[in-house]
Amino acid sequence: MPWRLLPTMPSICHPLMNPPPELDTAMEHTLPALPFAIDALAPHYSKETLEFHHGKHHNAYVVNLNNLQKGTDFESMTLEEIVRKSSGGIYNNSAQIWNHTFFWNCMKPAGGGEPSGALAAAINSKWGSYTAFKEAFVKSAVGNFGSGWTWLVKKPDGTVDIVNMGAAGTPLTTSDTALLTVDVWEHAYYIDYRNMRPKFVETFLDKLANWSFAEKNFS
Protein backbone atom coordinates (compact mmCIF):
# COMPACT_ATOMS: atom_id res chain seq x y z
CA MET A 1 0.00 0.00 0.00
CA PRO A 2 1.41 3.41 -0.88
CA TRP A 3 2.69 5.34 2.10
CA ARG A 4 0.24 7.94 3.36
CA LEU A 5 0.80 10.78 5.77
CA LEU A 6 -1.59 10.46 8.69
CA PRO A 7 -3.34 13.58 10.07
CA THR A 8 -1.38 15.20 12.86
CA MET A 9 -2.33 17.36 15.81
CA PRO A 10 -1.31 21.05 15.79
CA SER A 11 2.27 21.49 16.94
CA ILE A 12 2.78 22.46 20.59
CA CYS A 13 6.58 22.45 20.43
CA HIS A 14 8.32 25.29 22.18
CA PRO A 15 10.06 27.59 19.65
CA LEU A 16 13.45 26.76 21.17
CA MET A 17 12.93 23.01 20.98
CA ASN A 18 14.44 21.03 18.14
CA PRO A 19 11.96 20.60 15.25
CA PRO A 20 10.63 17.09 14.64
CA PRO A 21 12.68 15.00 12.20
CA GLU A 22 11.50 14.85 8.60
CA LEU A 23 9.20 11.96 7.87
CA ASP A 24 10.63 9.12 5.77
CA THR A 25 8.73 8.95 2.49
CA ALA A 26 10.52 5.84 1.19
CA MET A 27 8.11 3.15 0.07
CA GLU A 28 8.85 -0.48 0.79
CA HIS A 29 7.29 -2.76 -1.78
CA THR A 30 5.54 -5.92 -0.61
CA LEU A 31 4.47 -9.09 -2.40
CA PRO A 32 0.83 -8.67 -3.52
CA ALA A 33 -1.48 -11.46 -2.42
CA LEU A 34 -2.94 -13.78 -5.03
CA PRO A 35 -6.53 -12.88 -6.01
CA PHE A 36 -7.55 -16.52 -5.45
CA ALA A 37 -6.67 -19.38 -3.11
CA ILE A 38 -3.31 -20.92 -3.91
CA ASP A 39 -4.95 -24.22 -4.93
CA ALA A 40 -7.97 -22.69 -6.68
CA LEU A 41 -6.63 -23.05 -10.25
CA ALA A 42 -5.81 -26.76 -9.99
CA PRO A 43 -5.54 -28.99 -11.94
CA HIS A 44 -4.80 -26.51 -14.74
CA TYR A 45 -2.33 -24.47 -12.68
CA SER A 46 -1.13 -26.27 -9.58
CA LYS A 47 -0.53 -25.19 -6.03
CA GLU A 48 3.10 -26.23 -6.42
CA THR A 49 3.54 -23.98 -9.45
CA LEU A 50 2.11 -21.01 -7.56
CA GLU A 51 4.26 -21.74 -4.51
CA PHE A 52 7.31 -21.34 -6.73
CA HIS A 53 6.06 -18.80 -9.26
CA HIS A 54 4.37 -16.44 -6.80
CA GLY A 55 6.06 -17.30 -3.52
CA LYS A 56 9.63 -17.45 -4.83
CA HIS A 57 10.01 -15.83 -8.28
CA HIS A 58 7.55 -12.95 -7.81
CA ASN A 59 8.78 -12.38 -4.27
CA ALA A 60 12.41 -12.29 -5.43
CA TYR A 61 11.61 -9.34 -7.71
CA VAL A 62 10.10 -7.51 -4.73
CA VAL A 63 13.15 -8.14 -2.55
CA ASN A 64 15.51 -7.14 -5.37
CA LEU A 65 13.67 -3.89 -6.07
CA ASN A 66 13.64 -2.88 -2.41
CA ASN A 67 17.40 -3.40 -2.28
CA LEU A 68 18.15 -1.69 -5.59
CA GLN A 69 16.06 1.44 -4.98
CA LYS A 70 17.66 2.30 -1.63
CA GLY A 71 19.17 5.76 -1.68
CA THR A 72 17.66 6.65 -5.06
CA ASP A 73 14.78 8.87 -6.15
CA PHE A 74 12.81 5.70 -6.93
CA GLU A 75 12.24 5.12 -3.20
CA SER A 76 9.46 7.71 -3.16
CA MET A 77 7.79 6.65 -6.43
CA THR A 78 4.86 4.33 -7.03
CA LEU A 79 5.58 1.04 -8.77
CA GLU A 80 4.12 2.25 -12.07
CA GLU A 81 6.24 5.43 -11.93
CA ILE A 82 9.34 3.34 -11.36
CA VAL A 83 8.55 1.09 -14.34
CA ARG A 84 8.05 4.09 -16.62
CA LYS A 85 11.13 6.04 -15.50
CA SER A 86 13.78 3.43 -14.71
CA SER A 87 16.22 1.27 -16.63
CA GLY A 88 18.53 -1.65 -15.96
CA GLY A 89 18.02 -3.75 -12.85
CA ILE A 90 15.49 -1.41 -11.28
CA TYR A 91 13.37 -1.53 -14.42
CA ASN A 92 13.63 -5.30 -14.78
CA ASN A 93 12.54 -6.02 -11.23
CA SER A 94 9.82 -3.36 -11.02
CA ALA A 95 8.35 -4.39 -14.37
CA GLN A 96 8.35 -8.03 -13.36
CA ILE A 97 6.51 -7.18 -10.14
CA TRP A 98 3.85 -5.31 -12.14
CA ASN A 99 3.64 -7.95 -14.88
CA HIS A 100 3.19 -10.83 -12.44
CA THR A 101 0.55 -9.01 -10.40
CA PHE A 102 -1.30 -8.31 -13.66
CA PHE A 103 -0.90 -11.95 -14.75
CA TRP A 104 -2.47 -13.32 -11.55
CA ASN A 105 -5.51 -11.16 -12.21
CA CYS A 106 -5.69 -12.54 -15.76
CA MET A 107 -6.63 -15.94 -14.29
CA LYS A 108 -9.52 -17.17 -12.20
CA PRO A 109 -11.06 -20.47 -11.12
CA ALA A 110 -13.43 -21.81 -13.77
CA GLY A 111 -12.09 -19.25 -16.21
CA GLY A 112 -11.69 -19.47 -19.96
CA GLY A 113 -14.48 -19.30 -22.47
CA GLU A 114 -14.91 -16.20 -24.57
CA PRO A 115 -15.11 -12.47 -23.84
CA SER A 116 -18.31 -10.51 -24.27
CA GLY A 117 -19.46 -6.99 -24.97
CA ALA A 118 -17.23 -4.34 -26.49
CA LEU A 119 -14.07 -6.44 -26.15
CA ALA A 120 -15.64 -9.34 -28.02
CA ALA A 121 -16.71 -6.95 -30.76
CA ALA A 122 -13.18 -5.53 -31.03
CA ILE A 123 -11.69 -9.03 -31.25
CA ASN A 124 -14.17 -10.03 -33.93
CA SER A 125 -13.43 -6.85 -35.85
CA LYS A 126 -9.67 -7.57 -35.78
CA TRP A 127 -9.59 -11.33 -36.35
CA GLY A 128 -13.07 -12.21 -37.62
CA SER A 129 -13.89 -14.57 -34.77
CA TYR A 130 -12.77 -15.63 -31.31
CA THR A 131 -11.50 -18.90 -32.77
CA ALA A 132 -9.23 -17.03 -35.16
CA PHE A 133 -8.03 -14.79 -32.30
CA LYS A 134 -7.25 -17.84 -30.16
CA GLU A 135 -5.20 -19.40 -32.96
CA ALA A 136 -3.28 -16.14 -33.43
CA PHE A 137 -2.67 -15.69 -29.70
CA VAL A 138 -1.41 -19.25 -29.20
CA LYS A 139 0.83 -19.00 -32.28
CA SER A 140 2.26 -15.70 -31.07
CA ALA A 141 2.89 -16.95 -27.52
CA VAL A 142 4.49 -20.17 -28.70
CA GLY A 143 6.70 -18.22 -31.09
CA ASN A 144 7.78 -15.69 -28.43
CA PHE A 145 11.43 -16.70 -28.36
CA GLY A 146 13.04 -17.33 -25.01
CA SER A 147 11.47 -15.71 -21.94
CA GLY A 148 8.80 -13.05 -22.02
CA TRP A 149 5.14 -12.13 -22.16
CA THR A 150 2.42 -12.24 -24.79
CA TRP A 151 -0.15 -9.47 -24.39
CA LEU A 152 -3.59 -8.66 -25.70
CA VAL A 153 -3.57 -4.86 -25.81
CA LYS A 154 -5.83 -1.97 -26.69
CA LYS A 155 -4.20 0.48 -29.10
CA PRO A 156 -4.69 4.24 -28.78
CA ASP A 157 -7.21 4.14 -31.65
CA GLY A 158 -9.41 1.64 -29.77
CA THR A 159 -8.47 -1.43 -31.78
CA VAL A 160 -6.91 -4.53 -30.22
CA ASP A 161 -3.72 -6.40 -31.05
CA ILE A 162 -1.42 -9.18 -29.86
CA VAL A 163 2.04 -8.04 -28.80
CA ASN A 164 5.05 -10.16 -27.85
CA MET A 165 7.55 -8.71 -25.40
CA GLY A 166 10.75 -10.30 -24.17
CA ALA A 167 12.14 -10.56 -20.64
CA ALA A 168 10.39 -7.91 -18.48
CA GLY A 169 8.65 -6.12 -21.36
CA THR A 170 5.40 -4.41 -20.42
CA PRO A 171 2.83 -2.20 -22.18
CA LEU A 172 3.25 0.30 -19.34
CA THR A 173 6.20 1.72 -21.27
CA THR A 174 4.16 2.15 -24.47
CA SER A 175 0.96 3.90 -25.50
CA ASP A 176 -0.94 0.58 -25.40
CA THR A 177 -3.32 -0.52 -22.64
CA ALA A 178 -2.78 -4.01 -21.25
CA LEU A 179 -5.91 -6.17 -21.40
CA LEU A 180 -4.70 -9.74 -20.81
CA THR A 181 -1.34 -11.48 -20.68
CA VAL A 182 0.22 -14.91 -20.47
CA ASP A 183 3.64 -15.43 -18.94
CA VAL A 184 5.83 -17.59 -21.18
CA TRP A 185 8.91 -17.70 -18.98
CA GLU A 186 9.56 -21.42 -18.41
CA HIS A 187 9.14 -21.08 -14.66
CA ALA A 188 5.52 -20.09 -15.34
CA TYR A 189 4.55 -23.53 -16.61
CA TYR A 190 7.39 -26.07 -16.39
CA ILE A 191 6.18 -27.87 -13.25
CA ASP A 192 2.76 -28.57 -14.76
CA TYR A 193 3.50 -28.70 -18.49
CA ARG A 194 7.25 -29.38 -18.77
CA ASN A 195 8.33 -28.07 -22.18
CA MET A 196 4.83 -28.08 -23.68
CA ARG A 197 4.30 -24.34 -24.00
CA PRO A 198 1.51 -24.75 -26.63
CA LYS A 199 -0.51 -26.89 -24.21
CA PHE A 200 -0.05 -24.35 -21.43
CA VAL A 201 -1.16 -21.39 -23.55
CA GLU A 202 -4.18 -23.30 -24.89
CA THR A 203 -5.18 -24.28 -21.35
CA PHE A 204 -4.71 -20.69 -20.20
CA LEU A 205 -7.27 -19.51 -22.75
CA ASP A 206 -9.64 -22.47 -22.38
CA LYS A 207 -9.65 -22.93 -18.59
CA LEU A 208 -8.02 -20.00 -16.81
CA ALA A 209 -8.42 -16.68 -18.65
CA ASN A 210 -10.29 -14.03 -16.66
CA TRP A 211 -12.17 -12.29 -19.46
CA SER A 212 -14.15 -10.11 -17.07
CA PHE A 213 -10.84 -8.57 -15.96
CA ALA A 214 -9.84 -7.98 -19.59
CA GLU A 215 -13.24 -6.45 -20.35
CA LYS A 216 -12.83 -3.97 -17.50
CA ASN A 217 -9.38 -3.03 -18.78
CA PHE A 218 -10.81 -2.49 -22.26
CA SER A 219 -13.54 -0.19 -21.01
PDB file of C-alpha atoms in Angstrom:
ATOM      1  CA  MET A   1       0.000   0.000   0.000  1.00  0.00           C
ATOM      2  CA  PRO A   2       1.412   3.409  -0.877  1.00  0.00           C
ATOM      3  CA  TRP A   3       2.688   5.338   2.100  1.00  0.00           C
ATOM      4  CA  ARG A   4       0.237   7.941   3.365  1.00  0.00           C
ATOM      5  CA  LEU A   5       0.796  10.784   5.769  1.00  0.00           C
ATOM      6  CA  LEU A   6      -1.593  10.464   8.688  1.00  0.00           C
ATOM      7  CA  PRO A   7      -3.341  13.580  10.066  1.00  0.00           C
ATOM      8  CA  THR A   8      -1.375  15.201  12.863  1.00  0.00           C
ATOM      9  CA  MET A   9      -2.332  17.361  15.812  1.00  0.00           C
ATOM     10  CA  PRO A  10      -1.312  21.047  15.789  1.00  0.00           C
ATOM     11  CA  SER A  11       2.274  21.489  16.936  1.00  0.00           C
ATOM     12  CA  ILE A  12       2.780  22.464  20.593  1.00  0.00           C
ATOM     13  CA  CYS A  13       6.582  22.453  20.426  1.00  0.00           C
ATOM     14  CA  HIS A  14       8.323  25.294  22.181  1.00  0.00           C
ATOM     15  CA  PRO A  15      10.061  27.589  19.653  1.00  0.00           C
ATOM     16  CA  LEU A  16      13.446  26.765  21.170  1.00  0.00           C
ATOM     17  CA  MET A  17      12.928  23.012  20.978  1.00  0.00           C
ATOM     18  CA  ASN A  18      14.441  21.029  18.136  1.00  0.00           C
ATOM     19  CA  PRO A  19      11.962  20.595  15.247  1.00  0.00           C
ATOM     20  CA  PRO A  20      10.633  17.086  14.636  1.00  0.00           C
ATOM     21  CA  PRO A  21      12.684  15.004  12.196  1.00  0.00           C
ATOM     22  CA  GLU A  22      11.504  14.846   8.602  1.00  0.00           C
ATOM     23  CA  LEU A  23       9.197  11.957   7.874  1.00  0.00           C
ATOM     24  CA  ASP A  24      10.631   9.118   5.771  1.00  0.00           C
ATOM     25  CA  THR A  25       8.725   8.949   2.494  1.00  0.00           C
ATOM     26  CA  ALA A  26      10.522   5.840   1.188  1.00  0.00           C
ATOM     27  CA  MET A  27       8.108   3.154   0.069  1.00  0.00           C
ATOM     28  CA  GLU A  28       8.851  -0.484   0.793  1.00  0.00           C
ATOM     29  CA  HIS A  29       7.290  -2.763  -1.784  1.00  0.00           C
ATOM     30  CA  THR A  30       5.541  -5.918  -0.609  1.00  0.00           C
ATOM     31  CA  LEU A  31       4.470  -9.087  -2.403  1.00  0.00           C
ATOM     32  CA  PRO A  32       0.827  -8.666  -3.517  1.00  0.00           C
ATOM     33  CA  ALA A  33      -1.483 -11.455  -2.417  1.00  0.00           C
ATOM     34  CA  LEU A  34      -2.940 -13.781  -5.028  1.00  0.00           C
ATOM     35  CA  PRO A  35      -6.526 -12.878  -6.015  1.00  0.00           C
ATOM     36  CA  PHE A  36      -7.547 -16.517  -5.448  1.00  0.00           C
ATOM     37  CA  ALA A  37      -6.674 -19.381  -3.109  1.00  0.00           C
ATOM     38  CA  ILE A  38      -3.314 -20.920  -3.912  1.00  0.00           C
ATOM     39  CA  ASP A  39      -4.947 -24.220  -4.931  1.00  0.00           C
ATOM     40  CA  ALA A  40      -7.969 -22.687  -6.685  1.00  0.00           C
ATOM     41  CA  LEU A  41      -6.631 -23.046 -10.250  1.00  0.00           C
ATOM     42  CA  ALA A  42      -5.815 -26.758  -9.985  1.00  0.00           C
ATOM     43  CA  PRO A  43      -5.540 -28.988 -11.938  1.00  0.00           C
ATOM     44  CA  HIS A  44      -4.800 -26.512 -14.742  1.00  0.00           C
ATOM     45  CA  TYR A  45      -2.327 -24.474 -12.682  1.00  0.00           C
ATOM     46  CA  SER A  46      -1.126 -26.269  -9.582  1.00  0.00           C
ATOM     47  CA  LYS A  47      -0.530 -25.186  -6.028  1.00  0.00           C
ATOM     48  CA  GLU A  48       3.102 -26.233  -6.416  1.00  0.00           C
ATOM     49  CA  THR A  49       3.544 -23.982  -9.453  1.00  0.00           C
ATOM     50  CA  LEU A  50       2.106 -21.015  -7.559  1.00  0.00           C
ATOM     51  CA  GLU A  51       4.256 -21.738  -4.507  1.00  0.00           C
ATOM     52  CA  PHE A  52       7.313 -21.341  -6.734  1.00  0.00           C
ATOM     53  CA  HIS A  53       6.058 -18.802  -9.261  1.00  0.00           C
ATOM     54  CA  HIS A  54       4.371 -16.437  -6.796  1.00  0.00           C
ATOM     55  CA  GLY A  55       6.065 -17.305  -3.517  1.00  0.00           C
ATOM     56  CA  LYS A  56       9.627 -17.445  -4.828  1.00  0.00           C
ATOM     57  CA  HIS A  57      10.014 -15.827  -8.279  1.00  0.00           C
ATOM     58  CA  HIS A  58       7.551 -12.946  -7.811  1.00  0.00           C
ATOM     59  CA  ASN A  59       8.780 -12.376  -4.266  1.00  0.00           C
ATOM     60  CA  ALA A  60      12.409 -12.291  -5.431  1.00  0.00           C
ATOM     61  CA  TYR A  61      11.613  -9.338  -7.710  1.00  0.00           C
ATOM     62  CA  VAL A  62      10.099  -7.507  -4.728  1.00  0.00           C
ATOM     63  CA  VAL A  63      13.154  -8.144  -2.553  1.00  0.00           C
ATOM     64  CA  ASN A  64      15.510  -7.138  -5.365  1.00  0.00           C
ATOM     65  CA  LEU A  65      13.667  -3.890  -6.066  1.00  0.00           C
ATOM     66  CA  ASN A  66      13.637  -2.879  -2.413  1.00  0.00           C
ATOM     67  CA  ASN A  67      17.404  -3.397  -2.282  1.00  0.00           C
ATOM     68  CA  LEU A  68      18.153  -1.688  -5.592  1.00  0.00           C
ATOM     69  CA  GLN A  69      16.058   1.435  -4.976  1.00  0.00           C
ATOM     70  CA  LYS A  70      17.660   2.305  -1.626  1.00  0.00           C
ATOM     71  CA  GLY A  71      19.167   5.758  -1.678  1.00  0.00           C
ATOM     72  CA  THR A  72      17.659   6.654  -5.055  1.00  0.00           C
ATOM     73  CA  ASP A  73      14.783   8.868  -6.149  1.00  0.00           C
ATOM     74  CA  PHE A  74      12.806   5.703  -6.931  1.00  0.00           C
ATOM     75  CA  GLU A  75      12.241   5.119  -3.204  1.00  0.00           C
ATOM     76  CA  SER A  76       9.460   7.713  -3.163  1.00  0.00           C
ATOM     77  CA  MET A  77       7.786   6.652  -6.426  1.00  0.00           C
ATOM     78  CA  THR A  78       4.865   4.330  -7.033  1.00  0.00           C
ATOM     79  CA  LEU A  79       5.576   1.045  -8.771  1.00  0.00           C
ATOM     80  CA  GLU A  80       4.123   2.251 -12.075  1.00  0.00           C
ATOM     81  CA  GLU A  81       6.238   5.426 -11.932  1.00  0.00           C
ATOM     82  CA  ILE A  82       9.340   3.335 -11.364  1.00  0.00           C
ATOM     83  CA  VAL A  83       8.550   1.088 -14.338  1.00  0.00           C
ATOM     84  CA  ARG A  84       8.050   4.090 -16.623  1.00  0.00           C
ATOM     85  CA  LYS A  85      11.129   6.037 -15.500  1.00  0.00           C
ATOM     86  CA  SER A  86      13.784   3.433 -14.705  1.00  0.00           C
ATOM     87  CA  SER A  87      16.219   1.266 -16.629  1.00  0.00           C
ATOM     88  CA  GLY A  88      18.534  -1.655 -15.963  1.00  0.00           C
ATOM     89  CA  GLY A  89      18.023  -3.755 -12.855  1.00  0.00           C
ATOM     90  CA  ILE A  90      15.488  -1.414 -11.277  1.00  0.00           C
ATOM     91  CA  TYR A  91      13.370  -1.528 -14.421  1.00  0.00           C
ATOM     92  CA  ASN A  92      13.635  -5.304 -14.785  1.00  0.00           C
ATOM     93  CA  ASN A  93      12.540  -6.018 -11.228  1.00  0.00           C
ATOM     94  CA  SER A  94       9.815  -3.364 -11.016  1.00  0.00           C
ATOM     95  CA  ALA A  95       8.355  -4.387 -14.373  1.00  0.00           C
ATOM     96  CA  GLN A  96       8.353  -8.027 -13.362  1.00  0.00           C
ATOM     97  CA  ILE A  97       6.506  -7.177 -10.138  1.00  0.00           C
ATOM     98  CA  TRP A  98       3.854  -5.313 -12.143  1.00  0.00           C
ATOM     99  CA  ASN A  99       3.640  -7.953 -14.881  1.00  0.00           C
ATOM    100  CA  HIS A 100       3.191 -10.826 -12.443  1.00  0.00           C
ATOM    101  CA  THR A 101       0.549  -9.010 -10.402  1.00  0.00           C
ATOM    102  CA  PHE A 102      -1.302  -8.305 -13.656  1.00  0.00           C
ATOM    103  CA  PHE A 103      -0.903 -11.948 -14.747  1.00  0.00           C
ATOM    104  CA  TRP A 104      -2.473 -13.316 -11.546  1.00  0.00           C
ATOM    105  CA  ASN A 105      -5.512 -11.164 -12.214  1.00  0.00           C
ATOM    106  CA  CYS A 106      -5.693 -12.544 -15.757  1.00  0.00           C
ATOM    107  CA  MET A 107      -6.626 -15.938 -14.291  1.00  0.00           C
ATOM    108  CA  LYS A 108      -9.523 -17.168 -12.205  1.00  0.00           C
ATOM    109  CA  PRO A 109     -11.056 -20.472 -11.116  1.00  0.00           C
ATOM    110  CA  ALA A 110     -13.433 -21.807 -13.769  1.00  0.00           C
ATOM    111  CA  GLY A 111     -12.087 -19.253 -16.212  1.00  0.00           C
ATOM    112  CA  GLY A 112     -11.688 -19.471 -19.956  1.00  0.00           C
ATOM    113  CA  GLY A 113     -14.483 -19.302 -22.471  1.00  0.00           C
ATOM    114  CA  GLU A 114     -14.907 -16.198 -24.565  1.00  0.00           C
ATOM    115  CA  PRO A 115     -15.107 -12.466 -23.836  1.00  0.00           C
ATOM    116  CA  SER A 116     -18.309 -10.513 -24.274  1.00  0.00           C
ATOM    117  CA  GLY A 117     -19.464  -6.987 -24.969  1.00  0.00           C
ATOM    118  CA  ALA A 118     -17.233  -4.343 -26.491  1.00  0.00           C
ATOM    119  CA  LEU A 119     -14.072  -6.440 -26.151  1.00  0.00           C
ATOM    120  CA  ALA A 120     -15.645  -9.338 -28.023  1.00  0.00           C
ATOM    121  CA  ALA A 121     -16.714  -6.946 -30.761  1.00  0.00           C
ATOM    122  CA  ALA A 122     -13.178  -5.528 -31.026  1.00  0.00           C
ATOM    123  CA  ILE A 123     -11.693  -9.031 -31.246  1.00  0.00           C
ATOM    124  CA  ASN A 124     -14.167 -10.032 -33.932  1.00  0.00           C
ATOM    125  CA  SER A 125     -13.428  -6.845 -35.845  1.00  0.00           C
ATOM    126  CA  LYS A 126      -9.673  -7.566 -35.778  1.00  0.00           C
ATOM    127  CA  TRP A 127      -9.585 -11.330 -36.351  1.00  0.00           C
ATOM    128  CA  GLY A 128     -13.066 -12.206 -37.618  1.00  0.00           C
ATOM    129  CA  SER A 129     -13.894 -14.575 -34.772  1.00  0.00           C
ATOM    130  CA  TYR A 130     -12.771 -15.628 -31.306  1.00  0.00           C
ATOM    131  CA  THR A 131     -11.503 -18.904 -32.771  1.00  0.00           C
ATOM    132  CA  ALA A 132      -9.228 -17.026 -35.158  1.00  0.00           C
ATOM    133  CA  PHE A 133      -8.026 -14.786 -32.303  1.00  0.00           C
ATOM    134  CA  LYS A 134      -7.250 -17.843 -30.165  1.00  0.00           C
ATOM    135  CA  GLU A 135      -5.196 -19.396 -32.962  1.00  0.00           C
ATOM    136  CA  ALA A 136      -3.281 -16.143 -33.434  1.00  0.00           C
ATOM    137  CA  PHE A 137      -2.666 -15.692 -29.700  1.00  0.00           C
ATOM    138  CA  VAL A 138      -1.408 -19.247 -29.203  1.00  0.00           C
ATOM    139  CA  LYS A 139       0.834 -18.998 -32.280  1.00  0.00           C
ATOM    140  CA  SER A 140       2.261 -15.696 -31.074  1.00  0.00           C
ATOM    141  CA  ALA A 141       2.895 -16.948 -27.516  1.00  0.00           C
ATOM    142  CA  VAL A 142       4.492 -20.173 -28.698  1.00  0.00           C
ATOM    143  CA  GLY A 143       6.703 -18.218 -31.089  1.00  0.00           C
ATOM    144  CA  ASN A 144       7.776 -15.689 -28.432  1.00  0.00           C
ATOM    145  CA  PHE A 145      11.434 -16.701 -28.361  1.00  0.00           C
ATOM    146  CA  GLY A 146      13.045 -17.333 -25.008  1.00  0.00           C
ATOM    147  CA  SER A 147      11.468 -15.714 -21.936  1.00  0.00           C
ATOM    148  CA  GLY A 148       8.799 -13.047 -22.020  1.00  0.00           C
ATOM    149  CA  TRP A 149       5.145 -12.128 -22.158  1.00  0.00           C
ATOM    150  CA  THR A 150       2.415 -12.239 -24.791  1.00  0.00           C
ATOM    151  CA  TRP A 151      -0.150  -9.468 -24.389  1.00  0.00           C
ATOM    152  CA  LEU A 152      -3.588  -8.658 -25.701  1.00  0.00           C
ATOM    153  CA  VAL A 153      -3.567  -4.859 -25.812  1.00  0.00           C
ATOM    154  CA  LYS A 154      -5.825  -1.968 -26.695  1.00  0.00           C
ATOM    155  CA  LYS A 155      -4.203   0.475 -29.100  1.00  0.00           C
ATOM    156  CA  PRO A 156      -4.690   4.242 -28.781  1.00  0.00           C
ATOM    157  CA  ASP A 157      -7.206   4.137 -31.654  1.00  0.00           C
ATOM    158  CA  GLY A 158      -9.412   1.643 -29.773  1.00  0.00           C
ATOM    159  CA  THR A 159      -8.471  -1.435 -31.776  1.00  0.00           C
ATOM    160  CA  VAL A 160      -6.906  -4.530 -30.219  1.00  0.00           C
ATOM    161  CA  ASP A 161      -3.723  -6.395 -31.052  1.00  0.00           C
ATOM    162  CA  ILE A 162      -1.424  -9.175 -29.859  1.00  0.00           C
ATOM    163  CA  VAL A 163       2.037  -8.035 -28.804  1.00  0.00           C
ATOM    164  CA  ASN A 164       5.052 -10.162 -27.852  1.00  0.00           C
ATOM    165  CA  MET A 165       7.548  -8.710 -25.399  1.00  0.00           C
ATOM    166  CA  GLY A 166      10.752 -10.303 -24.166  1.00  0.00           C
ATOM    167  CA  ALA A 167      12.140 -10.556 -20.643  1.00  0.00           C
ATOM    168  CA  ALA A 168      10.388  -7.913 -18.479  1.00  0.00           C
ATOM    169  CA  GLY A 169       8.654  -6.120 -21.356  1.00  0.00           C
ATOM    170  CA  THR A 170       5.398  -4.408 -20.421  1.00  0.00           C
ATOM    171  CA  PRO A 171       2.829  -2.201 -22.183  1.00  0.00           C
ATOM    172  CA  LEU A 172       3.251   0.304 -19.337  1.00  0.00           C
ATOM    173  CA  THR A 173       6.197   1.721 -21.265  1.00  0.00           C
ATOM    174  CA  THR A 174       4.157   2.147 -24.467  1.00  0.00           C
ATOM    175  CA  SER A 175       0.956   3.902 -25.500  1.00  0.00           C
ATOM    176  CA  ASP A 176      -0.941   0.579 -25.401  1.00  0.00           C
ATOM    177  CA  THR A 177      -3.319  -0.515 -22.637  1.00  0.00           C
ATOM    178  CA  ALA A 178      -2.777  -4.012 -21.253  1.00  0.00           C
ATOM    179  CA  LEU A 179      -5.912  -6.168 -21.399  1.00  0.00           C
ATOM    180  CA  LEU A 180      -4.704  -9.737 -20.813  1.00  0.00           C
ATOM    181  CA  THR A 181      -1.340 -11.478 -20.676  1.00  0.00           C
ATOM    182  CA  VAL A 182       0.223 -14.909 -20.468  1.00  0.00           C
ATOM    183  CA  ASP A 183       3.643 -15.428 -18.935  1.00  0.00           C
ATOM    184  CA  VAL A 184       5.827 -17.589 -21.184  1.00  0.00           C
ATOM    185  CA  TRP A 185       8.911 -17.697 -18.981  1.00  0.00           C
ATOM    186  CA  GLU A 186       9.560 -21.418 -18.408  1.00  0.00           C
ATOM    187  CA  HIS A 187       9.137 -21.078 -14.660  1.00  0.00           C
ATOM    188  CA  ALA A 188       5.516 -20.093 -15.335  1.00  0.00           C
ATOM    189  CA  TYR A 189       4.551 -23.531 -16.608  1.00  0.00           C
ATOM    190  CA  TYR A 190       7.394 -26.068 -16.390  1.00  0.00           C
ATOM    191  CA  ILE A 191       6.180 -27.872 -13.246  1.00  0.00           C
ATOM    192  CA  ASP A 192       2.761 -28.571 -14.763  1.00  0.00           C
ATOM    193  CA  TYR A 193       3.504 -28.698 -18.487  1.00  0.00           C
ATOM    194  CA  ARG A 194       7.253 -29.376 -18.768  1.00  0.00           C
ATOM    195  CA  ASN A 195       8.332 -28.065 -22.183  1.00  0.00           C
ATOM    196  CA  MET A 196       4.827 -28.082 -23.677  1.00  0.00           C
ATOM    197  CA  ARG A 197       4.295 -24.339 -24.005  1.00  0.00           C
ATOM    198  CA  PRO A 198       1.515 -24.749 -26.629  1.00  0.00           C
ATOM    199  CA  LYS A 199      -0.513 -26.892 -24.207  1.00  0.00           C
ATOM    200  CA  PHE A 200      -0.045 -24.346 -21.432  1.00  0.00           C
ATOM    201  CA  VAL A 201      -1.165 -21.385 -23.549  1.00  0.00           C
ATOM    202  CA  GLU A 202      -4.176 -23.298 -24.893  1.00  0.00           C
ATOM    203  CA  THR A 203      -5.176 -24.284 -21.348  1.00  0.00           C
ATOM    204  CA  PHE A 204      -4.705 -20.693 -20.198  1.00  0.00           C
ATOM    205  CA  LEU A 205      -7.269 -19.508 -22.755  1.00  0.00           C
ATOM    206  CA  ASP A 206      -9.641 -22.470 -22.378  1.00  0.00           C
ATOM    207  CA  LYS A 207      -9.653 -22.932 -18.586  1.00  0.00           C
ATOM    208  CA  LEU A 208      -8.025 -19.995 -16.806  1.00  0.00           C
ATOM    209  CA  ALA A 209      -8.422 -16.680 -18.653  1.00  0.00           C
ATOM    210  CA  ASN A 210     -10.285 -14.026 -16.663  1.00  0.00           C
ATOM    211  CA  TRP A 211     -12.165 -12.289 -19.461  1.00  0.00           C
ATOM    212  CA  SER A 212     -14.155 -10.113 -17.066  1.00  0.00           C
ATOM    213  CA  PHE A 213     -10.842  -8.567 -15.957  1.00  0.00           C
ATOM    214  CA  ALA A 214      -9.836  -7.984 -19.587  1.00  0.00           C
ATOM    215  CA  GLU A 215     -13.245  -6.446 -20.347  1.00  0.00           C
ATOM    216  CA  LYS A 216     -12.828  -3.966 -17.499  1.00  0.00           C
ATOM    217  CA  ASN A 217      -9.380  -3.026 -18.775  1.00  0.00           C
ATOM    218  CA  PHE A 218     -10.810  -2.491 -22.261  1.00  0.00           C
ATOM    219  CA  SER A 219     -13.541  -0.186 -21.005  1.00  0.00           C
TER     220      SER A 219
END
